[in-house]
Short mmCIF file of C-alpha atoms in Angstrom, two decimals:
data_model
loop_
_atom_site.label_atom_id
_atom_site.label_comp_id
_atom_site.label_asym_id
_atom_site.label_seq_id
_atom_site.Cartn_x
_atom_site.Cartn_y
_atom_site.Cartn_z
CA MET A 15 39.91 44.11 18.30
CA SER A 16 42.37 41.83 16.61
CA GLU A 17 43.58 38.74 18.40
CA ASN A 18 47.08 39.96 19.01
CA THR A 19 46.23 43.25 20.59
CA VAL A 20 47.99 43.45 23.91
CA ILE A 21 46.89 46.78 25.23
CA GLU A 22 43.72 48.64 24.31
CA LEU A 23 42.61 51.96 25.61
CA LYS A 24 38.95 52.92 24.79
CA HIS A 25 37.52 56.34 25.29
CA ILE A 26 39.73 57.29 28.19
CA ASP A 27 38.77 60.50 30.05
CA LYS A 28 40.49 62.02 33.02
CA HIS A 29 40.33 65.25 34.87
CA TYR A 30 42.52 66.86 37.52
CA GLY A 31 39.96 69.16 39.07
CA ASN A 32 38.91 71.49 36.11
CA LEU A 33 41.82 70.37 34.02
CA HIS A 34 40.83 67.93 31.35
CA VAL A 35 44.10 65.92 31.04
CA LEU A 36 42.94 63.06 28.83
CA LYS A 37 40.26 63.67 26.25
CA ASP A 38 38.57 60.60 24.78
CA VAL A 39 41.83 58.79 24.05
CA ASN A 40 41.72 55.61 22.02
CA LEU A 41 44.82 53.57 21.35
CA SER A 42 45.55 49.96 20.71
CA ILE A 43 48.91 48.29 20.81
CA LYS A 44 49.67 45.02 19.03
CA LYS A 45 51.98 42.28 20.19
CA GLY A 46 55.63 43.14 19.49
CA GLU A 47 54.82 46.70 18.54
CA VAL A 48 56.94 49.61 19.79
CA VAL A 49 54.86 52.73 20.19
CA VAL A 50 56.58 56.04 21.09
CA ILE A 51 54.38 58.78 22.53
CA ILE A 52 55.67 62.27 21.95
CA GLY A 53 54.31 65.75 22.49
CA PRO A 54 54.91 68.95 24.35
CA SER A 55 55.24 68.85 28.16
CA GLY A 56 51.84 68.95 29.88
CA SER A 57 50.20 67.18 26.96
CA GLY A 58 49.20 64.20 29.11
CA LYS A 59 51.55 61.65 27.60
CA SER A 60 52.94 60.50 30.94
CA THR A 61 49.43 60.36 32.42
CA LEU A 62 48.32 58.22 29.51
CA CYS A 63 51.23 55.83 29.99
CA ARG A 64 50.42 55.56 33.73
CA THR A 65 46.76 54.84 33.13
CA ILE A 66 47.74 51.66 31.33
CA ASN A 67 48.66 49.93 34.67
CA ARG A 68 46.38 52.26 36.64
CA LEU A 69 48.99 54.14 38.57
CA GLU A 70 46.62 56.87 37.45
CA GLY A 71 42.92 56.22 37.77
CA ILE A 72 40.53 57.27 35.04
CA ASP A 73 37.14 58.97 35.12
CA SER A 74 35.62 56.96 32.30
CA GLY A 75 36.63 54.55 29.56
CA GLU A 76 38.20 51.18 29.57
CA VAL A 77 41.71 49.72 29.67
CA LEU A 78 41.94 46.19 28.31
CA ILE A 79 45.01 44.02 28.80
CA GLU A 80 44.92 41.08 26.40
CA GLY A 81 41.20 41.68 26.14
CA GLU A 82 40.69 41.55 29.92
CA LYS A 83 39.33 44.68 31.60
CA LEU A 84 41.70 46.21 34.07
CA PRO A 85 40.02 46.09 37.52
CA ASP A 86 39.84 49.17 39.74
CA SER A 87 41.66 47.74 42.69
CA GLY A 88 42.57 44.62 44.74
CA LYS A 89 44.40 41.45 43.97
CA GLU A 90 43.14 41.19 40.41
CA LEU A 91 44.61 44.59 39.62
CA ALA A 92 47.93 43.57 41.23
CA LYS A 93 47.95 40.42 39.14
CA LEU A 94 47.42 42.35 35.85
CA ARG A 95 50.02 44.94 36.87
CA SER A 96 52.50 42.16 37.46
CA ARG A 97 52.29 41.27 33.79
CA ILE A 98 53.19 44.79 32.58
CA GLY A 99 56.64 46.11 33.20
CA MET A 100 57.14 49.75 34.07
CA VAL A 101 60.27 51.83 33.90
CA PHE A 102 60.13 55.32 35.55
CA GLN A 103 61.86 58.62 34.89
CA SER A 104 63.46 58.59 38.32
CA PHE A 105 64.29 54.86 38.21
CA ASN A 106 62.62 54.22 41.63
CA LEU A 107 64.90 51.35 42.61
CA PHE A 108 64.16 50.17 46.14
CA ALA A 109 66.64 52.24 48.09
CA HIS A 110 66.98 49.76 50.98
CA LYS A 111 67.66 46.72 48.84
CA THR A 112 70.74 45.64 46.91
CA ILE A 113 70.75 45.61 43.19
CA LEU A 114 70.25 41.81 43.16
CA GLU A 115 67.37 42.09 45.63
CA ASN A 116 65.77 44.75 43.52
CA VAL A 117 65.59 42.33 40.64
CA THR A 118 64.57 39.26 42.72
CA ILE A 119 61.92 40.85 44.90
CA GLY A 120 59.21 40.76 42.17
CA PRO A 121 59.65 37.12 41.25
CA VAL A 122 60.01 36.07 44.89
CA GLU A 123 57.20 38.09 46.42
CA VAL A 124 54.70 38.19 43.58
CA LEU A 125 55.31 35.09 41.47
CA HIS A 126 56.44 33.04 44.54
CA MET A 127 59.52 31.88 42.72
CA ASN A 128 62.19 29.99 44.70
CA LYS A 129 64.87 32.38 45.86
CA THR A 130 67.99 30.66 44.41
CA GLU A 131 66.21 30.29 41.10
CA ALA A 132 65.14 33.93 41.11
CA GLU A 133 68.78 34.98 41.89
CA LYS A 134 70.12 32.88 39.05
CA GLU A 135 67.73 34.46 36.68
CA ALA A 136 68.33 37.95 38.09
CA MET A 137 72.11 37.57 37.51
CA GLU A 138 71.39 36.60 33.88
CA LEU A 139 69.34 39.75 33.43
CA LEU A 140 71.82 41.96 35.13
CA LYS A 141 74.54 40.54 32.82
CA ARG A 142 72.31 41.28 29.92
CA VAL A 143 71.91 44.93 30.85
CA GLY A 144 75.59 45.14 31.75
CA VAL A 145 75.52 45.74 35.47
CA ALA A 146 76.20 42.25 36.83
CA SER A 147 79.31 43.47 38.58
CA GLN A 148 77.22 45.80 40.76
CA ALA A 149 74.86 43.11 42.04
CA ASN A 150 75.74 43.52 45.69
CA LYS A 151 75.77 47.31 45.81
CA VAL A 152 72.82 49.52 46.85
CA PRO A 153 71.13 51.76 44.28
CA ALA A 154 72.69 54.97 45.56
CA GLN A 155 76.16 53.65 44.65
CA LEU A 156 75.28 53.37 40.98
CA SER A 157 75.16 55.99 38.23
CA GLY A 158 71.82 57.06 36.86
CA GLY A 159 72.33 55.07 33.65
CA GLN A 160 73.22 51.95 35.67
CA GLN A 161 70.22 52.38 37.93
CA GLN A 162 67.91 52.75 34.98
CA ARG A 163 69.33 49.58 33.43
CA VAL A 164 68.75 47.75 36.71
CA ALA A 165 65.18 49.11 36.66
CA ILE A 166 64.69 47.51 33.27
CA ALA A 167 66.17 44.18 34.49
CA ARG A 168 63.74 44.40 37.46
CA SER A 169 60.78 44.69 35.10
CA LEU A 170 62.08 41.97 32.80
CA ALA A 171 62.37 39.54 35.74
CA MET A 172 58.57 39.45 35.83
CA HIS A 173 58.39 38.19 32.20
CA PRO A 174 56.07 40.95 31.22
CA ILE A 175 53.79 40.79 28.08
CA ALA A 176 54.46 44.50 27.52
CA MET A 177 56.63 47.23 29.03
CA LEU A 178 55.84 50.89 29.78
CA PHE A 179 58.69 53.44 29.73
CA ASP A 180 57.71 56.77 31.27
CA GLU A 181 60.46 59.20 30.06
CA PRO A 182 63.20 56.73 30.84
CA THR A 183 66.11 58.95 29.90
CA SER A 184 64.83 62.39 31.02
CA ALA A 185 66.66 62.27 34.39
CA LEU A 186 69.96 61.09 32.94
CA ASP A 187 73.17 62.91 32.23
CA PRO A 188 73.75 63.07 28.46
CA GLU A 189 76.60 60.58 28.41
CA MET A 190 74.34 58.01 30.02
CA ILE A 191 71.33 58.24 27.80
CA ASN A 192 72.75 56.03 25.11
CA GLU A 193 73.52 53.12 27.40
CA VAL A 194 69.86 53.04 28.34
CA LEU A 195 68.58 53.54 24.84
CA ASN A 196 70.83 50.69 23.66
CA VAL A 197 69.24 48.25 26.09
CA MET A 198 65.79 49.40 24.94
CA THR A 199 66.70 49.03 21.35
CA GLU A 200 67.84 45.56 22.03
CA LEU A 201 64.48 44.74 23.72
CA ALA A 202 62.59 46.13 20.77
CA ARG A 203 64.64 43.99 18.46
CA GLU A 204 63.78 40.92 20.43
CA GLY A 205 60.05 41.61 19.94
CA MET A 206 59.10 43.12 23.30
CA THR A 207 55.82 45.05 23.19
CA MET A 208 56.76 48.60 24.28
CA VAL A 209 54.98 51.84 25.06
CA ILE A 210 57.56 54.63 25.40
CA VAL A 211 57.07 58.25 26.45
CA SER A 212 60.17 60.00 25.24
CA HIS A 213 61.77 63.14 24.04
CA GLU A 214 64.48 61.25 22.10
CA MET A 215 63.37 61.90 18.53
CA ASN A 216 66.21 60.06 16.89
CA PHE A 217 65.54 57.04 19.05
CA ALA A 218 61.79 57.19 18.14
CA ARG A 219 62.68 57.46 14.46
CA ARG A 220 65.03 54.48 14.72
CA VAL A 221 63.07 52.10 16.89
CA ALA A 222 59.34 52.98 16.84
CA ASP A 223 56.90 51.09 14.70
CA ARG A 224 54.42 53.84 15.35
CA VAL A 225 54.66 57.37 16.71
CA VAL A 226 51.73 58.82 18.61
CA PHE A 227 51.59 62.62 18.94
CA MET A 228 49.68 64.12 21.86
CA ALA A 229 48.76 67.66 22.72
CA ASP A 230 46.41 69.09 25.33
CA GLY A 231 45.26 65.64 26.41
CA GLU A 232 44.23 64.69 22.94
CA LEU A 233 45.70 62.12 20.67
CA ILE A 234 46.37 64.24 17.58
CA GLU A 235 48.20 62.09 15.16
CA GLU A 236 49.47 58.52 14.77
CA ASN A 237 51.77 57.35 12.06
CA THR A 238 54.92 55.50 11.16
CA PRO A 239 57.99 57.43 12.28
CA GLU A 240 59.03 58.16 8.67
CA GLU A 241 55.71 59.66 7.74
CA PHE A 242 55.20 61.53 10.94
CA PHE A 243 58.62 63.19 11.06
CA GLU A 244 58.76 63.94 7.34
CA HIS A 245 55.11 64.71 6.55
CA PRO A 246 53.19 65.64 9.70
CA LYS A 247 49.54 65.99 8.83
CA THR A 248 48.34 68.45 11.50
CA GLN A 249 49.46 71.98 12.15
CA ARG A 250 50.14 71.23 15.84
CA ALA A 251 52.50 68.42 14.92
CA LYS A 252 54.30 70.62 12.46
CA ASP A 253 54.66 73.36 15.06
CA PHE A 254 55.91 70.88 17.64
CA LEU A 255 58.48 69.40 15.27
CA ASP A 256 59.60 72.91 14.26
CA SER A 257 60.02 73.91 17.82
CA ILE A 258 62.39 71.04 18.65
CA LYS A 259 64.52 71.40 15.48
CA LYS A 260 67.80 73.00 16.10
CA MET B 30 87.44 70.99 60.13
CA ASN B 31 87.14 68.27 57.53
CA THR B 32 84.11 67.46 55.44
CA TYR B 33 83.49 64.13 57.16
CA THR B 34 82.47 65.62 60.45
CA ARG B 35 80.09 68.34 59.15
CA THR B 36 77.89 69.32 62.08
CA VAL B 37 74.59 71.24 61.99
CA ARG B 38 76.64 74.31 62.97
CA ASP B 39 78.92 73.92 59.88
CA ALA B 40 75.81 73.74 57.74
CA LEU B 41 74.17 76.83 59.19
CA TYR B 42 77.16 79.21 59.50
CA GLU B 43 80.07 79.90 57.24
CA GLU B 44 83.56 79.23 58.60
CA PRO B 45 84.70 82.07 60.91
CA GLY B 46 87.42 84.35 59.72
CA LYS B 47 90.39 85.66 61.79
CA LYS B 48 88.47 88.46 63.56
CA ALA B 49 85.50 86.22 64.28
CA LYS B 50 87.74 83.48 65.67
CA LYS B 51 89.26 85.98 68.13
CA GLN B 52 85.77 87.14 69.18
CA ILE B 53 84.70 83.57 69.61
CA ALA B 54 87.76 82.82 71.86
CA VAL B 55 87.01 85.90 74.05
CA ALA B 56 83.34 85.06 74.38
CA THR B 57 84.18 81.44 75.27
CA ALA B 58 86.55 82.59 78.00
CA ILE B 59 84.11 84.97 79.50
CA SER B 60 81.35 82.37 79.53
CA LEU B 61 83.62 79.82 81.17
CA VAL B 62 84.47 82.22 83.96
CA ALA B 63 80.80 83.19 84.50
CA ILE B 64 79.89 79.43 84.72
CA ALA B 65 82.65 78.77 87.20
CA VAL B 66 81.53 81.71 89.37
CA PHE B 67 77.93 80.50 89.20
CA ILE B 68 78.85 76.97 90.24
CA PHE B 69 81.08 78.33 93.04
CA PHE B 70 78.21 80.29 94.51
CA ILE B 71 75.83 77.33 94.39
CA ALA B 72 78.44 75.11 96.00
CA LYS B 73 79.12 77.71 98.65
CA ALA B 74 75.37 78.04 99.39
CA PHE B 75 75.21 74.27 99.89
CA TYR B 76 78.35 74.23 101.96
CA ASP B 77 77.01 77.00 104.23
CA ASN B 78 73.84 74.96 104.74
CA GLY B 79 75.85 71.94 105.68
CA GLN B 80 74.79 69.90 102.62
CA PHE B 81 78.32 68.49 102.27
CA ASP B 82 78.29 67.17 105.85
CA ALA B 83 79.25 63.51 106.12
CA LYS B 84 75.79 62.41 107.37
CA TYR B 85 74.27 63.31 104.07
CA TRP B 86 76.83 61.27 102.07
CA SER B 87 78.18 58.47 104.24
CA PHE B 88 75.35 56.01 103.59
CA PHE B 89 76.48 55.91 99.94
CA THR B 90 79.39 53.83 101.14
CA LYS B 91 76.96 51.03 102.18
CA TYR B 92 76.33 48.11 99.93
CA THR B 93 72.61 48.06 100.84
CA THR B 94 72.06 51.56 99.67
CA TRP B 95 73.36 50.74 96.28
CA ARG B 96 71.46 47.53 96.12
CA PHE B 97 68.27 49.46 96.93
CA ILE B 98 69.06 51.96 94.17
CA ALA B 99 69.79 49.10 91.79
CA ASN B 100 66.45 47.53 92.56
CA GLY B 101 64.80 50.88 91.75
CA LEU B 102 66.77 51.10 88.56
CA VAL B 103 65.56 47.68 87.51
CA GLY B 104 62.01 48.79 88.24
CA THR B 105 62.52 51.83 86.09
CA LEU B 106 64.00 49.85 83.23
CA GLU B 107 61.21 47.27 83.38
CA ALA B 108 58.51 49.83 83.40
CA ALA B 109 60.14 51.84 80.63
CA PHE B 110 60.66 48.84 78.47
CA LEU B 111 57.14 47.63 78.84
CA ALA B 112 55.79 51.10 78.29
CA GLY B 113 58.07 51.62 75.22
CA LEU B 114 56.98 48.29 73.72
CA MET B 115 53.24 49.03 74.22
CA ALA B 116 53.60 52.56 72.93
CA PHE B 117 55.26 51.26 69.77
CA ILE B 118 52.52 48.63 69.18
CA ILE B 119 49.63 50.94 69.84
CA GLY B 120 51.37 53.81 67.91
CA MET B 121 51.78 51.49 64.96
CA ILE B 122 48.12 50.59 65.00
CA PHE B 123 47.10 54.27 65.28
CA MET B 124 49.50 55.14 62.38
CA ILE B 125 48.04 52.50 60.16
CA GLY B 126 44.55 53.74 61.08
CA ARG B 127 45.60 57.22 60.22
CA ILE B 128 47.03 56.44 56.75
CA CYS B 129 44.78 53.65 55.57
CA ASN B 130 42.10 54.06 52.86
CA TYR B 131 39.11 54.12 55.16
CA LYS B 132 37.91 57.59 56.05
CA ILE B 133 36.16 56.59 59.27
CA LEU B 134 39.31 54.83 60.59
CA ASN B 135 41.37 57.94 59.61
CA ARG B 136 39.13 60.13 61.75
CA ILE B 137 39.03 57.75 64.70
CA ALA B 138 42.78 57.38 64.65
CA THR B 139 43.33 61.20 64.37
CA VAL B 140 41.04 61.81 67.36
CA LEU B 141 42.83 59.15 69.41
CA ILE B 142 46.26 60.46 68.46
CA GLU B 143 45.31 64.06 69.40
CA PHE B 144 43.72 62.88 72.61
CA THR B 145 46.76 60.85 73.80
CA ARG B 146 49.08 63.64 72.80
CA GLY B 147 47.09 66.39 74.47
CA VAL B 148 46.37 64.89 77.89
CA PRO B 149 49.19 65.01 80.49
CA THR B 150 50.68 61.69 81.52
CA LEU B 151 49.76 62.28 85.18
CA LEU B 152 46.02 62.34 84.32
CA PHE B 153 46.32 58.93 82.64
CA ILE B 154 48.18 57.66 85.72
CA TYR B 155 45.47 58.87 88.07
CA PHE B 156 42.91 57.30 85.80
CA PHE B 157 44.54 53.89 86.01
CA PHE B 158 45.34 54.34 89.76
CA LEU B 159 41.97 55.71 90.91
CA ILE B 160 39.27 54.89 88.40
CA VAL B 161 40.27 51.60 86.88
CA PRO B 162 40.38 49.69 90.33
CA GLN B 163 36.82 51.01 90.99
CA LEU B 164 35.73 49.20 87.88
CA GLY B 165 36.88 45.98 89.58
CA ILE B 166 40.03 45.64 87.47
CA ASN B 167 43.07 45.01 89.60
CA LEU B 168 46.25 45.51 87.56
CA PRO B 169 49.69 44.60 88.86
CA SER B 170 51.40 47.83 89.90
CA ILE B 171 53.94 47.73 86.96
CA PHE B 172 50.94 47.95 84.53
CA ARG B 173 49.58 50.83 86.45
CA ILE B 174 52.54 52.83 85.52
CA SER B 175 53.50 51.41 82.13
CA ILE B 176 50.04 51.43 80.53
CA PRO B 177 49.31 55.17 81.18
CA VAL B 178 52.91 56.08 80.17
CA ALA B 179 52.49 54.07 76.96
CA ILE B 180 49.14 55.71 76.17
CA SER B 181 50.72 59.08 76.66
CA ALA B 182 53.51 58.26 74.28
CA CYS B 183 51.71 56.26 71.63
CA GLY B 184 50.17 59.31 69.79
CA VAL B 185 53.58 60.81 69.36
CA VAL B 186 54.99 57.46 68.25
CA ALA B 187 52.11 57.22 65.66
CA GLU B 188 52.96 60.67 64.28
CA VAL B 189 56.68 59.96 64.22
CA LEU B 190 56.06 56.70 62.27
CA ARG B 191 53.66 58.56 59.90
CA SER B 192 56.28 61.20 59.17
CA GLY B 193 58.69 58.39 58.28
CA VAL B 194 56.11 56.80 55.95
CA ASN B 195 55.46 60.17 54.30
CA ALA B 196 59.19 60.72 53.80
CA VAL B 197 59.55 57.67 51.64
CA PRO B 198 59.41 58.96 48.01
CA LYS B 199 56.18 58.19 46.19
CA GLY B 200 58.10 56.48 43.38
CA GLN B 201 58.98 53.59 45.76
CA LYS B 202 55.39 52.77 46.18
CA GLU B 203 54.63 53.10 42.42
CA ALA B 204 57.50 50.83 41.51
CA ALA B 205 56.29 48.19 44.02
CA LEU B 206 52.70 48.37 42.79
CA SER B 207 53.84 48.17 39.18
CA LEU B 208 55.62 44.91 39.97
CA GLY B 209 52.22 43.55 41.02
CA MET B 210 52.65 43.81 44.81
CA THR B 211 49.47 44.29 46.76
CA GLU B 212 49.03 47.44 48.79
CA SER B 213 49.79 45.58 52.03
CA LYS B 214 52.90 43.89 50.63
CA THR B 215 54.10 47.19 49.23
CA PHE B 216 53.72 48.71 52.74
CA THR B 217 55.47 45.84 54.65
CA LYS B 218 58.28 45.11 52.19
CA ILE B 219 59.01 48.54 50.71
CA ILE B 220 57.60 51.47 52.55
CA PHE B 221 57.78 50.55 56.23
CA PRO B 222 61.48 49.29 56.31
CA GLN B 223 62.56 52.60 54.77
CA ALA B 224 60.27 54.62 57.01
CA ILE B 225 61.62 53.09 60.20
CA HIS B 226 65.22 53.83 59.26
CA GLN B 227 64.45 57.48 58.96
CA VAL B 228 62.68 57.79 62.27
CA ILE B 229 64.84 55.74 64.62
CA PRO B 230 66.43 58.87 66.23
CA ALA B 231 63.04 60.36 66.79
CA LEU B 232 61.67 57.11 68.24
CA ILE B 233 64.60 56.91 70.66
CA ALA B 234 63.99 60.56 71.67
CA GLU B 235 60.44 59.37 72.56
CA ILE B 236 61.89 56.49 74.65
CA VAL B 237 63.86 59.06 76.60
CA ILE B 238 60.56 60.79 77.41
CA VAL B 239 59.04 57.39 78.41
CA VAL B 240 61.95 56.75 80.77
CA LYS B 241 61.42 60.14 82.39
CA ASP B 242 57.62 59.66 82.58
CA THR B 243 58.16 56.47 84.57
CA THR B 244 59.24 58.71 87.48
CA PHE B 245 55.54 59.24 88.02
CA ALA B 246 55.70 55.69 89.51
CA TYR B 247 55.95 57.26 92.98
CA VAL B 248 52.32 58.22 92.64
CA ILE B 249 51.26 54.61 92.68
CA ASN B 250 54.03 53.24 94.89
CA PHE B 251 55.63 51.19 92.17
CA PRO B 252 59.28 50.70 93.26
CA ASP B 253 61.15 52.51 90.51
CA LEU B 254 64.31 54.52 90.89
CA MET B 255 62.43 57.61 91.88
CA GLN B 256 60.24 55.85 94.43
CA ASN B 257 63.28 54.16 96.01
CA ALA B 258 65.00 57.48 96.10
CA LYS B 259 62.15 58.87 98.13
CA VAL B 260 62.50 56.02 100.57
CA LEU B 261 66.22 56.72 100.97
CA ILE B 262 65.54 60.37 101.48
CA SER B 263 63.04 59.79 104.34
CA ASN B 264 65.34 57.13 105.93
CA TYR B 265 68.46 59.30 105.92
CA ASP B 266 66.83 62.70 105.89
CA ALA B 267 69.13 63.51 102.92
CA LEU B 268 67.34 65.27 100.11
CA LEU B 269 70.05 66.84 97.99
CA SER B 270 72.59 64.06 97.89
CA VAL B 271 70.07 61.40 96.88
CA TYR B 272 68.41 63.47 94.26
CA LEU B 273 71.82 64.44 92.83
CA VAL B 274 72.87 60.71 92.58
CA VAL B 275 69.53 59.76 91.07
CA ALA B 276 69.66 62.58 88.53
CA VAL B 277 73.09 61.44 87.46
CA ILE B 278 71.75 57.85 86.91
CA TYR B 279 68.86 59.20 84.78
CA ILE B 280 71.32 61.32 82.76
CA ILE B 281 73.52 58.25 82.17
CA ILE B 282 70.53 56.14 80.97
CA ASN B 283 69.39 58.83 78.55
CA TYR B 284 72.96 59.58 77.42
CA ILE B 285 73.33 55.87 76.46
CA LEU B 286 70.04 55.97 74.65
CA ASN B 287 71.14 59.04 72.70
CA LYS B 288 74.43 57.38 71.83
CA ILE B 289 72.59 54.31 70.56
CA SER B 290 70.41 56.60 68.51
CA VAL B 291 73.30 58.33 66.91
CA ALA B 292 75.07 54.99 66.22
CA ILE B 293 71.98 53.51 64.56
CA ALA B 294 71.29 56.66 62.52
CA ARG B 295 74.88 56.61 61.28
CA ARG B 296 74.90 52.93 60.46
CA THR B 297 71.61 52.83 58.58
CA GLN B 298 72.12 56.09 56.79
CA THR B 299 71.15 55.44 53.20
CA SER B 300 72.18 58.33 50.97
CA PRO B 301 69.34 59.46 48.77
CA VAL B 302 69.00 57.72 45.45
CA ILE B 303 70.25 59.93 42.67
CA THR B 304 67.20 61.59 41.21
CA ARG B 305 67.42 64.87 39.46
#
C-alpha cells in the first residue's frame, strides 16, 4: 500500500442470503483520485460504495481508511465515518431541520464545533453550492437539485478526507442533473478524493481519473476513462457499453 | 369544495354528479327526520317517567353542586395527567427495549407490551387496590388509580411510538450515521423528533382513553368526576340528570383533546421530502 492511499478494500465478500453480491473485491483509492464505478443495475456497485463507510456490513475482507482498519461498530466506527462524506441517491436531508441546520448539525454534534462558527462556515458552503438564499427553508421546499447540493454541503462541512457519491443524480429531473454534476466537477478539480457510483457516462469520461466496471458482484475492469470507453478489454464491458449507446 | 380542505371522504370518493347529489339530499332529509323521531320518543319516555321533574334538576342551580362537580373534575384531570405522563415514560422505555439491538430486551419488551395491552384496566385496578396493600405497600389513592391506568395504556403508547419510529425513512438514519453520529445520537437528534411528530394524533387518542379509564376511580373511592357523580346521585336520588351532565363534561374534555390533536397535526405537518 502506498503512503497516499486513502481507501483500500481487500478481498471484500458479501452475501444477501444465497445471493453473492460482492465477490472478492479489491480496490484502492489514492488521495485526490476520482473513481467512477459503473455497471449494470444489480451489479453491486452501490453496495460496494456503502461498504466503504460500513452502511453495509461485510462477510469477510477488510476496509482500510488511511491504513486504519474500519471497526465493526461503536464510537470508533462513528469517528471514521465522520471523516468520509456521503451523498445519497435520495438526498436524505433531515426533514425536520432547516437547510442551515442540516449543514451545521454534523460539525456541532460530532465535531463539537461552536454553533456560531459552524453557521458561518455552513453559509460559506451553501454559497459555494449556490443555495445560500434557501438557508432558512426546510428540505421539502427545495427542488431535488437544490437538495442534493445541500447534501454535498452537509458532507463538506465535516471536512472529509474522501467523499462517496451513491448515484447522486439518479433521482433528479433531467434539468437538475447538471447543477449537481457541476458542483461535483468543481470538487474534483479542487482535489477531493471521490468515489462515485453513476450512470452519467459523459461525466465519468470528463471527470474520472479511473473507471471501475462491475458486473455480478465482481470487479471486472479498471482503466482510465479514455481507454475504458474506447477500448474495453472484456466482453462484458463491451456488451454494457453497447447497451447504453444510443 | 376547494383543494385546501380535502377530507378523507374527498380522497375516497369521486365528486358526486347531479343525480347523486339529489339522492344524497333525499337520504339526508330522511335520516334527519328519523333521528328527530327517535329523539322525540326517548324524550317522551323520560317525560312520562317524570325524569324532567324539577326535583331531578333543581339542585343544579346550587353553587355547592357545581363546586362538588368541579372538585371531581380536578380529580379526574389530576389522575389522567399523572397516568398519561407515566404511560408515556413507561411506553418510551418499552419501545426502546423493543427496537434496541439486544434480542433478550426485545423479547422482554414484546412480552410486557402484549401483557399490558391484553389485560383489562379493571384487573390492574383490582390488583393495586386489593393485592398491593396486602404486600404492605400503602399508596395514596391517586396512585391506586393512575398507576394501573398508566400500565394499561403504556403498551399501546409503546406501539404507537414504535410505529412512528418505523415511519421515519431509513435514509434519515443512514445520513446521520454517515456524518459520524453514534446510534444513540442518531436516535435522539434525527429519528425520534420526526417520529413523535407523526404520532401526536395517535398519542392524544390514547390520552382520551386514559381520561375515560380514570372513571374506574369509583372502584377505589378516589374522588374523580365519576365518583362525585355517584355521591350526587345518592344524595338527590337523581340518576339520569347527573349522568347526563357528567357525560357532557367528559365529551367536552375529549372534544378539546381532539381539537388540540388536529391543531398540532396541522402545525407540525412536514410534507414528505421529494424523493422519487
